[in-house]
mmCIF file of C-alpha atoms in Angstrom:
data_model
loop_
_atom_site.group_PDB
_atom_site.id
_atom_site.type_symbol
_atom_site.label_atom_id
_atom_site.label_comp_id
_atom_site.label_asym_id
_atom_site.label_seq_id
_atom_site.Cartn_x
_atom_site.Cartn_y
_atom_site.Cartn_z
ATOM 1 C CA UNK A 1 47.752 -29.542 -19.475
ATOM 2 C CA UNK A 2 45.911 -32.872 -19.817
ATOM 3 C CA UNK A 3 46.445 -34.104 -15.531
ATOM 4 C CA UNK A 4 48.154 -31.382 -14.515
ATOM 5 C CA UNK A 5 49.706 -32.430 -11.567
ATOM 6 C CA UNK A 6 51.428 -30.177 -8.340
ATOM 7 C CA UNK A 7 54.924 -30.459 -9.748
ATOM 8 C CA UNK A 8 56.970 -31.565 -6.823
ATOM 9 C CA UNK A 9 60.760 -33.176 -7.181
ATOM 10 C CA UNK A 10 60.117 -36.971 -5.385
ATOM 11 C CA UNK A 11 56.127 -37.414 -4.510
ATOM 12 C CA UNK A 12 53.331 -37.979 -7.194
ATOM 13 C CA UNK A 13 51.156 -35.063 -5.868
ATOM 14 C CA UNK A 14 47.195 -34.591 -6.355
ATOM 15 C CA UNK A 15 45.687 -33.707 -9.511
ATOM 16 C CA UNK A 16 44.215 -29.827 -9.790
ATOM 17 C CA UNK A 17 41.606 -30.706 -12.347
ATOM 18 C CA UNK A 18 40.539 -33.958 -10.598
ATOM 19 C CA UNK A 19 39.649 -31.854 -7.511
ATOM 20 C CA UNK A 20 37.882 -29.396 -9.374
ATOM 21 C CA UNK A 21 35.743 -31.418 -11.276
ATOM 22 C CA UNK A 22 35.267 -33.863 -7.784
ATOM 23 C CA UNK A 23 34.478 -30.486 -5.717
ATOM 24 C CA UNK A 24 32.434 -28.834 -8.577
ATOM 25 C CA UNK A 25 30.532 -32.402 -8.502
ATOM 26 C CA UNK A 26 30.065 -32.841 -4.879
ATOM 27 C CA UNK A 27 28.576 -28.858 -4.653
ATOM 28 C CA UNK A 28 25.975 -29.255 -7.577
ATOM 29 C CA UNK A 29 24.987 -32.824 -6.128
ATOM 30 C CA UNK A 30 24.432 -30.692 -2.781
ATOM 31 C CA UNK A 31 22.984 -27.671 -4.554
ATOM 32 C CA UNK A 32 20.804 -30.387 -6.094
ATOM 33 C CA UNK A 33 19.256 -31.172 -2.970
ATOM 34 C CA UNK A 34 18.108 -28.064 -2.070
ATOM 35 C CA UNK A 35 16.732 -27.635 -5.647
ATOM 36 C CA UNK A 36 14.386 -30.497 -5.134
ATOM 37 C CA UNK A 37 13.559 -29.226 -1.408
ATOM 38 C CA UNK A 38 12.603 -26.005 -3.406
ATOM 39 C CA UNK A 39 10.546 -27.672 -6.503
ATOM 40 C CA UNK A 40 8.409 -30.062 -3.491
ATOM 41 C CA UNK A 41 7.539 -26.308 -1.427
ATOM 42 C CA UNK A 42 6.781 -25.322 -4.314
ATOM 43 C CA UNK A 43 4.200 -28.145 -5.225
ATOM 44 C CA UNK A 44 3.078 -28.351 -2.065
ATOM 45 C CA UNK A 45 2.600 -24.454 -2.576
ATOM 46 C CA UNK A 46 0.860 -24.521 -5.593
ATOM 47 C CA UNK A 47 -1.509 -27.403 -4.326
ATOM 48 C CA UNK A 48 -2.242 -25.988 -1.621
ATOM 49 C CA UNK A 49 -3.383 -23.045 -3.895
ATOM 50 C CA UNK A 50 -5.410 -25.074 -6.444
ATOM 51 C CA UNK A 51 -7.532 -26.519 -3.044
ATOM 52 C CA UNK A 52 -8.433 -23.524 -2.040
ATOM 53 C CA UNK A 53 -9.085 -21.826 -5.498
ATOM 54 C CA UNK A 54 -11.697 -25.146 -5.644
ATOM 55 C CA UNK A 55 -12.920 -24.620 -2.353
ATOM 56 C CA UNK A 56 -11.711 -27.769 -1.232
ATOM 57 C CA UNK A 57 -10.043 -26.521 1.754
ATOM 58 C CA UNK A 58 -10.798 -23.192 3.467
ATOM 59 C CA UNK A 59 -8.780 -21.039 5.862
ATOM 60 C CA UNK A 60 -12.197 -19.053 6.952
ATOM 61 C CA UNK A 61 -13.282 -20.162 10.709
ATOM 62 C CA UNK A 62 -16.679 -21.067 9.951
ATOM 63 C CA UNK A 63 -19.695 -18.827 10.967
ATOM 64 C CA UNK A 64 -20.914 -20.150 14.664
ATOM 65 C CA UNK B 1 12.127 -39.455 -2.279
ATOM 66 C CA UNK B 2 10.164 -40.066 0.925
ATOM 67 C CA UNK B 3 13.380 -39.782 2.855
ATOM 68 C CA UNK B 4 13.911 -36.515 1.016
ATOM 69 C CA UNK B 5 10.659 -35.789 1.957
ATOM 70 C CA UNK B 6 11.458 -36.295 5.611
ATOM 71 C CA UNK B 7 15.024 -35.237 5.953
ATOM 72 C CA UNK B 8 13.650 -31.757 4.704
ATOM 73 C CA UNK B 9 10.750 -30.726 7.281
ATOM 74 C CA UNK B 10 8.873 -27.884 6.429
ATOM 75 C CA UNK B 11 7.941 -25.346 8.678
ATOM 76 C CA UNK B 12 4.007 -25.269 9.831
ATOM 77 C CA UNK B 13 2.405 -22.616 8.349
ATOM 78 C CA UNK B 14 2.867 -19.331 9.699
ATOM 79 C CA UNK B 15 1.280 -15.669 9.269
ATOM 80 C CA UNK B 16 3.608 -13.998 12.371
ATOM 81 C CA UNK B 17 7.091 -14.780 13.955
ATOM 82 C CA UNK B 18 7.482 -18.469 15.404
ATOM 83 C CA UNK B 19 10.242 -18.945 18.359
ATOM 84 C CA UNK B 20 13.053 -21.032 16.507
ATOM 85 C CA UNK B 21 12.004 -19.480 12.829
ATOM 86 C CA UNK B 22 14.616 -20.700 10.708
ATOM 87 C CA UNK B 23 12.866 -19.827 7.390
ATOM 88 C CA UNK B 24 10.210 -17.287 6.249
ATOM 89 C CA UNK B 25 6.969 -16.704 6.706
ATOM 90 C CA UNK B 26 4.830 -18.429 4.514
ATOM 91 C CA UNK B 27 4.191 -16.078 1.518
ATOM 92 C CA UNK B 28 0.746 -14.593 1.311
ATOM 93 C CA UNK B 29 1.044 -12.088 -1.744
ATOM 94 C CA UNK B 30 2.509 -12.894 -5.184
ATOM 95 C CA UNK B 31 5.110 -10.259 -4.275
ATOM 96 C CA UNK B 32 6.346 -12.695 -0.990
ATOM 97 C CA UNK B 33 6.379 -15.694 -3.292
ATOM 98 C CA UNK B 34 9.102 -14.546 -5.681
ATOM 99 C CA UNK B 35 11.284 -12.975 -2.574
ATOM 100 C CA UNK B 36 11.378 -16.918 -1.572
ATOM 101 C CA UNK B 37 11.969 -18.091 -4.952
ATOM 102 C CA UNK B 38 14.847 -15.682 -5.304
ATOM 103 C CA UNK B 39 16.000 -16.825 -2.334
ATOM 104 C CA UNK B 40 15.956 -20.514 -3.167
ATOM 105 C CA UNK B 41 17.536 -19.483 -6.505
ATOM 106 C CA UNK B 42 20.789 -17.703 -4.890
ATOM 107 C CA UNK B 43 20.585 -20.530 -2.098
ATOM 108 C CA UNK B 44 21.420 -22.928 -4.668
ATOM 109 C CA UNK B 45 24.473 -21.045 -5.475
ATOM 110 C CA UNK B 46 25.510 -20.516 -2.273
ATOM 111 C CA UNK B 47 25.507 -24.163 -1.336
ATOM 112 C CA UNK B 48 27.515 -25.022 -4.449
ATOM 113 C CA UNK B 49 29.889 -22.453 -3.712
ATOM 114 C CA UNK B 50 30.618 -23.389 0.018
ATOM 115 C CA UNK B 51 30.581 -27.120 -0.923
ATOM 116 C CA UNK B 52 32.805 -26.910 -3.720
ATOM 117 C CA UNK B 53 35.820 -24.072 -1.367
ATOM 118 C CA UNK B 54 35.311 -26.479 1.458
ATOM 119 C CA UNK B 55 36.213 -29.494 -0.913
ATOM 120 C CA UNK B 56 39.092 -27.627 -1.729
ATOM 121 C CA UNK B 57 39.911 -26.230 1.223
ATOM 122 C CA UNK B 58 39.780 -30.039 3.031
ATOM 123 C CA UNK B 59 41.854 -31.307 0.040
ATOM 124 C CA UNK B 60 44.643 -28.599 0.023
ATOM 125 C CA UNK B 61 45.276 -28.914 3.674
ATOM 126 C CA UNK B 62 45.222 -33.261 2.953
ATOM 127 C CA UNK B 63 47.775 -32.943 0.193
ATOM 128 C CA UNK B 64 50.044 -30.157 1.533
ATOM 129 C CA UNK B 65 49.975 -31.301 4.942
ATOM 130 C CA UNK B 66 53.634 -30.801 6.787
ATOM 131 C CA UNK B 67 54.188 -34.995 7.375
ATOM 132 C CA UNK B 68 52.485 -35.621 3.499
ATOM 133 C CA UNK B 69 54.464 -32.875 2.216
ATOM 134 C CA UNK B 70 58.001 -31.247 3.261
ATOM 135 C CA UNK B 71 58.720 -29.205 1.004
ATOM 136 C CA UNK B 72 56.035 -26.580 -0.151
ATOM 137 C CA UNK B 73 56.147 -25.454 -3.737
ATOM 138 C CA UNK B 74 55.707 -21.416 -4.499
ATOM 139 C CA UNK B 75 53.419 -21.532 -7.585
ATOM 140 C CA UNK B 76 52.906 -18.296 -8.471
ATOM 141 C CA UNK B 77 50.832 -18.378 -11.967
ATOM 142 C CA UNK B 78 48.339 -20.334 -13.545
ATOM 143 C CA UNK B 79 46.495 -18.795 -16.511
ATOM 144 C CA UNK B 80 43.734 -21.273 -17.169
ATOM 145 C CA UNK B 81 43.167 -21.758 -13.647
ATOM 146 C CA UNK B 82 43.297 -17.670 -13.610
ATOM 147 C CA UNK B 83 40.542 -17.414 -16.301
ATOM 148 C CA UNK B 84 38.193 -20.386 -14.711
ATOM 149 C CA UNK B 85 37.868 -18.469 -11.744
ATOM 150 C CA UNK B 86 37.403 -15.261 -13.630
ATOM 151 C CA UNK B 87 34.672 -16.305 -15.752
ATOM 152 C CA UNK B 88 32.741 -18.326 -13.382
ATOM 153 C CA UNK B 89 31.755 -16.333 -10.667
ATOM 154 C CA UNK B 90 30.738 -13.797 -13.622
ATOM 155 C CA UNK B 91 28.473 -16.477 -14.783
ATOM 156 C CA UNK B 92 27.074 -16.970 -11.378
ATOM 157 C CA UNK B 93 26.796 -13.458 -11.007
ATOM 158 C CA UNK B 94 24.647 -13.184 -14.214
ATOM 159 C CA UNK B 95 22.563 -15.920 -13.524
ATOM 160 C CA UNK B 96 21.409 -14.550 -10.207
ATOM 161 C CA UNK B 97 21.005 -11.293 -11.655
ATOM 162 C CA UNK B 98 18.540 -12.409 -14.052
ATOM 163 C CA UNK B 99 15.993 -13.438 -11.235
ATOM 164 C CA UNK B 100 16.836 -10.740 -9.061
ATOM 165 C CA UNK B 101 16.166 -7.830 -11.664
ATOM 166 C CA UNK B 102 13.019 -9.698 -12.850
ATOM 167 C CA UNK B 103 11.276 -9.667 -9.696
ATOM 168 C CA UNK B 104 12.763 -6.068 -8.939
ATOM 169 C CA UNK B 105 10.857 -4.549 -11.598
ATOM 170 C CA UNK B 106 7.934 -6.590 -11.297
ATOM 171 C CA UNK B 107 7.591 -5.355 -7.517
ATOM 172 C CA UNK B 108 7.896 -1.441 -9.046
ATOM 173 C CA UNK B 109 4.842 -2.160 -11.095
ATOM 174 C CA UNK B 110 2.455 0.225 -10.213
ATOM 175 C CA UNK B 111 -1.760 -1.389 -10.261
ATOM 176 C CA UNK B 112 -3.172 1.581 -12.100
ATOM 177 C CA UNK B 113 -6.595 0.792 -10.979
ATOM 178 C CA UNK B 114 -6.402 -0.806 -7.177
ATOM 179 C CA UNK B 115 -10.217 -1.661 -6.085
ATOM 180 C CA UNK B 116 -9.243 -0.119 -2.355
ATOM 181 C CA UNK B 117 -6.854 2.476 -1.128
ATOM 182 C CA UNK B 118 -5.683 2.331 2.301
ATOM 183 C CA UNK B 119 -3.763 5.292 4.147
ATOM 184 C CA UNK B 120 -1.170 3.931 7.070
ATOM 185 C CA UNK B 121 -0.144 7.006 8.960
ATOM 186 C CA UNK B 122 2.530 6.481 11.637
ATOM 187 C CA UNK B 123 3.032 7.725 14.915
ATOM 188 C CA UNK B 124 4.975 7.530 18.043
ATOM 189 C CA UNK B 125 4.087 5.113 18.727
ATOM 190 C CA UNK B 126 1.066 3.722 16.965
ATOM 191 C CA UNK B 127 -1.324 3.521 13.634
ATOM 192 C CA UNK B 128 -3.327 5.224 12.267
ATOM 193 C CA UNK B 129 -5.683 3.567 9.068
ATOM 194 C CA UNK B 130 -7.427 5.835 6.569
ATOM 195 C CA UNK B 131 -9.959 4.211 4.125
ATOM 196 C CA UNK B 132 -10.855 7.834 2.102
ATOM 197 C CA UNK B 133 -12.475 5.137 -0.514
ATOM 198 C CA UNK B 134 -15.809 6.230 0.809
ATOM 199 C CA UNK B 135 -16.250 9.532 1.781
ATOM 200 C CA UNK B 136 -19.112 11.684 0.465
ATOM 201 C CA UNK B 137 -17.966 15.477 0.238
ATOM 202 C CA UNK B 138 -19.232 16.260 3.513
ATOM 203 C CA UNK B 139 -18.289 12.976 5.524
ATOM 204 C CA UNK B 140 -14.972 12.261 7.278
ATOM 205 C CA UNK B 141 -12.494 9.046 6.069
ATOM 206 C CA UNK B 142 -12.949 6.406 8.306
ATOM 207 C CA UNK B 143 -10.518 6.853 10.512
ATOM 208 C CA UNK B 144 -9.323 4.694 13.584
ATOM 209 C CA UNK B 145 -6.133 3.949 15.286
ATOM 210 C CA UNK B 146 -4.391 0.747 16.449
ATOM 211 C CA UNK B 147 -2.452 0.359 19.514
ATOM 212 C CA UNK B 148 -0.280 -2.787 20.358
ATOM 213 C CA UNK B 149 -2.296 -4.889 22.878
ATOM 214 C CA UNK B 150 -0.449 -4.695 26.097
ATOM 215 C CA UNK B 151 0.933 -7.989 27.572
ATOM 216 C CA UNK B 152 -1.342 -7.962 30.610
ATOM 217 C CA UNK B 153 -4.544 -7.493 28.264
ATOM 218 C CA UNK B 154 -3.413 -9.931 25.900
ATOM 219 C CA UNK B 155 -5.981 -13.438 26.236
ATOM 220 C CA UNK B 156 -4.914 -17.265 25.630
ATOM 221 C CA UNK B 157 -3.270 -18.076 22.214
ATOM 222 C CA UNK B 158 -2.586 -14.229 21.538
ATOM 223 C CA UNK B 159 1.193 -13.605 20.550
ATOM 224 C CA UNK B 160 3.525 -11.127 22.690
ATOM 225 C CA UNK B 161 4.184 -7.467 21.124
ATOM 226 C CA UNK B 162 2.294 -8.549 18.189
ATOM 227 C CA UNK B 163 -1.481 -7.983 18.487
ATOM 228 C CA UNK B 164 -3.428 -4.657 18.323
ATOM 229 C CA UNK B 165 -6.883 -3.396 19.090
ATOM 230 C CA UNK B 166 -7.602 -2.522 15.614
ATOM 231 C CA UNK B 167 -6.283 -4.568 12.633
ATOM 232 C CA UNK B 168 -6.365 -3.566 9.279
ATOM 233 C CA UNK B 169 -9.369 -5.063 7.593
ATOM 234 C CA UNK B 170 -8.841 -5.245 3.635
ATOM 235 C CA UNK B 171 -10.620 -8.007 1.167
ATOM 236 C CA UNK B 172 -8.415 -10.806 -0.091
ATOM 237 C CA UNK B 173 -7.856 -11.410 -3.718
ATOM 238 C CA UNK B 174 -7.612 -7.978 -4.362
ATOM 239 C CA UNK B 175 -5.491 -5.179 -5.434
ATOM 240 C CA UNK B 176 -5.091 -2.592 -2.851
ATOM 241 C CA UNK B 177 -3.142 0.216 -2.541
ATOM 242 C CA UNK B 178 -1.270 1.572 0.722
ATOM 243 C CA UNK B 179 0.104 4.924 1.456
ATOM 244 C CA UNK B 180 2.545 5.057 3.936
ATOM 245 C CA UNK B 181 3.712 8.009 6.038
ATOM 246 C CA UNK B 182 4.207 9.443 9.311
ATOM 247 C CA UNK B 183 3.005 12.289 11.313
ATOM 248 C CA UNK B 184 5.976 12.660 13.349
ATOM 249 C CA UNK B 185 9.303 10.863 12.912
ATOM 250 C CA UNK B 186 10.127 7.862 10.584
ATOM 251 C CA UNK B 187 8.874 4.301 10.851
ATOM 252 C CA UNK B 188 8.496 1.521 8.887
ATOM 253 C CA UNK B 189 5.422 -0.124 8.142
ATOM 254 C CA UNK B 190 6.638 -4.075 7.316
ATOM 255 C CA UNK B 191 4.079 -7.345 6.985
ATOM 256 C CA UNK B 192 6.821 -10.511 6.165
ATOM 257 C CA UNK B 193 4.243 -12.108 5.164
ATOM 258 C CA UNK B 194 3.320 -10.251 2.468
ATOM 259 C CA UNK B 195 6.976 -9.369 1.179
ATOM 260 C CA UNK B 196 6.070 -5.088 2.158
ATOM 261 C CA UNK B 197 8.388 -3.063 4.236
ATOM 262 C CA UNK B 198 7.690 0.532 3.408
ATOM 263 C CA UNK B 199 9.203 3.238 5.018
ATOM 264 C CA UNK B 200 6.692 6.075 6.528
ATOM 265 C CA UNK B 201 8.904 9.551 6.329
ATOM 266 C CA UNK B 202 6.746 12.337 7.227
ATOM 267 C CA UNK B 203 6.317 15.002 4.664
ATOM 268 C CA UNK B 204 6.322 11.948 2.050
ATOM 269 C CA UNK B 205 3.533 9.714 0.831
ATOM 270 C CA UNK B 206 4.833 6.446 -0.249
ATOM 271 C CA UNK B 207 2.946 3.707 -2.156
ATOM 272 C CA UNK B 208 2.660 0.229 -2.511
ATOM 273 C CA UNK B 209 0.842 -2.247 -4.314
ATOM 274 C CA UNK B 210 0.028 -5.632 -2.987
ATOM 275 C CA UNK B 211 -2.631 -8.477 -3.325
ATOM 276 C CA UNK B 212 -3.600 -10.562 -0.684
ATOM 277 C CA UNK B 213 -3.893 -14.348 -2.485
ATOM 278 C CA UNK B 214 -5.318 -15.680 0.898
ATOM 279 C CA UNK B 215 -7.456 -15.155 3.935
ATOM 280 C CA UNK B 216 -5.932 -14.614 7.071
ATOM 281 C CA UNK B 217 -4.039 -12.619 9.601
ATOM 282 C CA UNK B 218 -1.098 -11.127 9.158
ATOM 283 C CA UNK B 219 1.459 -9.964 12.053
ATOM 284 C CA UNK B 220 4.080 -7.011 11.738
ATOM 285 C CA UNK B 221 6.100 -4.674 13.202
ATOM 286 C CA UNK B 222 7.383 -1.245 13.151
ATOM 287 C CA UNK B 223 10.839 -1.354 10.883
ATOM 288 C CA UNK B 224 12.660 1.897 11.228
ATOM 289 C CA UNK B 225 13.881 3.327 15.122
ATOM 290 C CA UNK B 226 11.280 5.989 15.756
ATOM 291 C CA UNK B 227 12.158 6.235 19.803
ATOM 292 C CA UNK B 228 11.274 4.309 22.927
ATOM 293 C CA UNK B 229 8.244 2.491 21.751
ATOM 294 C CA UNK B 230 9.241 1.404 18.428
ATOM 295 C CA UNK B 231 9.533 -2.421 19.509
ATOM 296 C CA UNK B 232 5.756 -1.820 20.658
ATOM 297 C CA UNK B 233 4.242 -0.748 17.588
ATOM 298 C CA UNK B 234 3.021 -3.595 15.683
ATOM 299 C CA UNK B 235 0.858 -4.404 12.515
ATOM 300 C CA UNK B 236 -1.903 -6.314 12.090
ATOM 301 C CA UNK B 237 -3.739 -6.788 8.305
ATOM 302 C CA UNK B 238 -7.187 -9.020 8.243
ATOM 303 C CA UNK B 239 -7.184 -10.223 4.891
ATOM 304 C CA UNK B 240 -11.379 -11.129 4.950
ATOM 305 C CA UNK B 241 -13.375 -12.918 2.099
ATOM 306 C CA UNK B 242 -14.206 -10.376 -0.292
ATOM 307 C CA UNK B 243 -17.771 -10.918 0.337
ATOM 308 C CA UNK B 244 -17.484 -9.578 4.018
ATOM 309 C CA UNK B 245 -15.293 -6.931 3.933
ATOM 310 C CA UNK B 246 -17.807 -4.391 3.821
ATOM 311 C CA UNK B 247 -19.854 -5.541 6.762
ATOM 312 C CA UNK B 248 -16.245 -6.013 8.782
ATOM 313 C CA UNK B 249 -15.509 -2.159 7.668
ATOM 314 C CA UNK B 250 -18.677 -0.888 8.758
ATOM 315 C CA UNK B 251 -19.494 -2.930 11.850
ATOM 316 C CA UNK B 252 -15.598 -2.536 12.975
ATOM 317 C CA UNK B 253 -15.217 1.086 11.750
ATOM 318 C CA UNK B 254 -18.032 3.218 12.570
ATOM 319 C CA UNK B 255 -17.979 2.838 15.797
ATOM 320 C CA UNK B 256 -14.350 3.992 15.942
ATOM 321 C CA UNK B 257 -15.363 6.787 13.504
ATOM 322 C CA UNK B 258 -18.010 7.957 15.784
ATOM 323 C CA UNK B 259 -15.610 7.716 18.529
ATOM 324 C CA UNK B 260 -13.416 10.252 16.583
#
């Protein structure tokens, strides 16, 4: 039912579907965020990676 | 996206367990690098699911609250609502599946042809390290065992219950092999860092398969109760440039061997 509303006898009463779709919205926005904290760790992963594979960085202590 | 940037620190790099830790280790075997990613996959989920019931939650007690709202209604059926909440945590449930299987199977592969096989023999309450990879018929596997460091022999910058006297020397960028077991009761031999906790059962040889992408030192500790010392028996793995390893095997383990 197109704005299906909490039927209730004298106050308007919120709208089920509007606070799905505003609650489904809010959690992929957040979900969103932790996406793009994943997909930089995993550039900076990959990066750091490609450096070494080019031996532009090394984690070997150098011979003394 | 420099705020982002900001707002979510990373962790320094780490090999062992950091006071504070909120995250893992940083991943040094392909193996630890899809654990995180499956992680980060379900994470998503899980932050879309608590975001999206607390929404709810916040809004159902604004609307229905006792001042806003007298008289509660008793709804007692909703069909599409019914079927939406059916059919969407099925989804969810699929779509983490698909990951999760995918790296399951992918961690069963067996490396038919590792360069180096490594035996890991627990005990209560230390290691013992086989490498049988290069015994003539008459000569003994080199052999030694590795006791946790004890915190008054432990030197500046050396981590608590962590270090040992002997570490595990194997060549990075290559496929190994590890047999786990025990001599006496169960124990666990785990190494975050590279995604392995295999359990050591005695009478049982156990097998895992792992490559070591980077140099460096890797900290773990026994993972299954095996009596009083079982906090005290840690592992240490010295992934070494390739080039190396076999001076670090002989010139660390032929002393021990002669020792033995």
């Amino acid at each position: 039912m197109a704005g299906h509303r909490v039927a209730h006898a004298t106050l308007k009463g919120p709208s089920v579907v509007k606070e799905l779709v505003i609650g489904f919205a809010l959690g992929l926005a957040a979900g969103g965020l932790w996406k793009m904290h994943h997909w930089n760790e995993q550039r900076k992963t990959r990066a750091f990676y490609d450096l070494l594979e080019r031996g532009e960085i090394s984690v070997v202590h150098p011979e003394e | 996206m420099i705020v982002l940037k900001w707002l979510f620190l990373t962790i320094s790099p780490c090999d062992a367990a950091e006071p504070w830790q909120l995250g893992s280790q940083d991943a040094a075997t392909p193996i630890m690098q899809g654990i995180i990613d499956l992680h980060h996959d379900i994470f998503f989920f899980l932050i879309l699911i608590l975001v999206f019931v607390l929404w709810i939650l916040v809004r159902a007690l604004w609307h229905f609250h006792y001042k806003e709202n007298a008289i509660p209604q008793r709804i007692v059926h909703g069909t599409t609502i019914e079927i939406l909440r059916t059919i969407f945590p099925s989804l969810i449930s699929m779509f983490i599946a698909i990951p999760s299987f995918a790296l399951l199977y992918s961690m069963d592969e067996v490396v038919v042809d590792p360069a180096i096989t490594i035996k890991a023999i627990g005990h209560q309450w230390y290691r013992t390290y086989e490498y049988s990879d290069y015994n003539s018929s008459d000569e003994q596997s080199l052999t030694f065992d590795s006791y946790m460091i004890p915190e008054e022999d432990l030197e500046l910058g050396q981590s608590r219950l962590l270090e040992v006297d002997n570490r595990v020397v194997v060549p990075a960028k290559t496929h190994l092999r590890i047999i786990v077991t025990s001599a006496d009761v169960p124990h666990s031999w785990a190494v975050p860092s590279s995604g392995v906790k295999c359990d050591a059962v005695p009478g049982r040889l156990n097998q895992i398969s792992i490559l070591v992408q980077r140099e460096g030192v890797y900290y773990g500790q026994c993972s299954e109760i095996c009596g009083t010392n079982h906090a005290f028996t840690p592992i240490v793995v010295e992934a070494v440039p390739r080039k190396d390893y076999g001076s670090r095997v002989s010139n660390q383990l032929i002393p021990q061997t002669g020792e033995a």
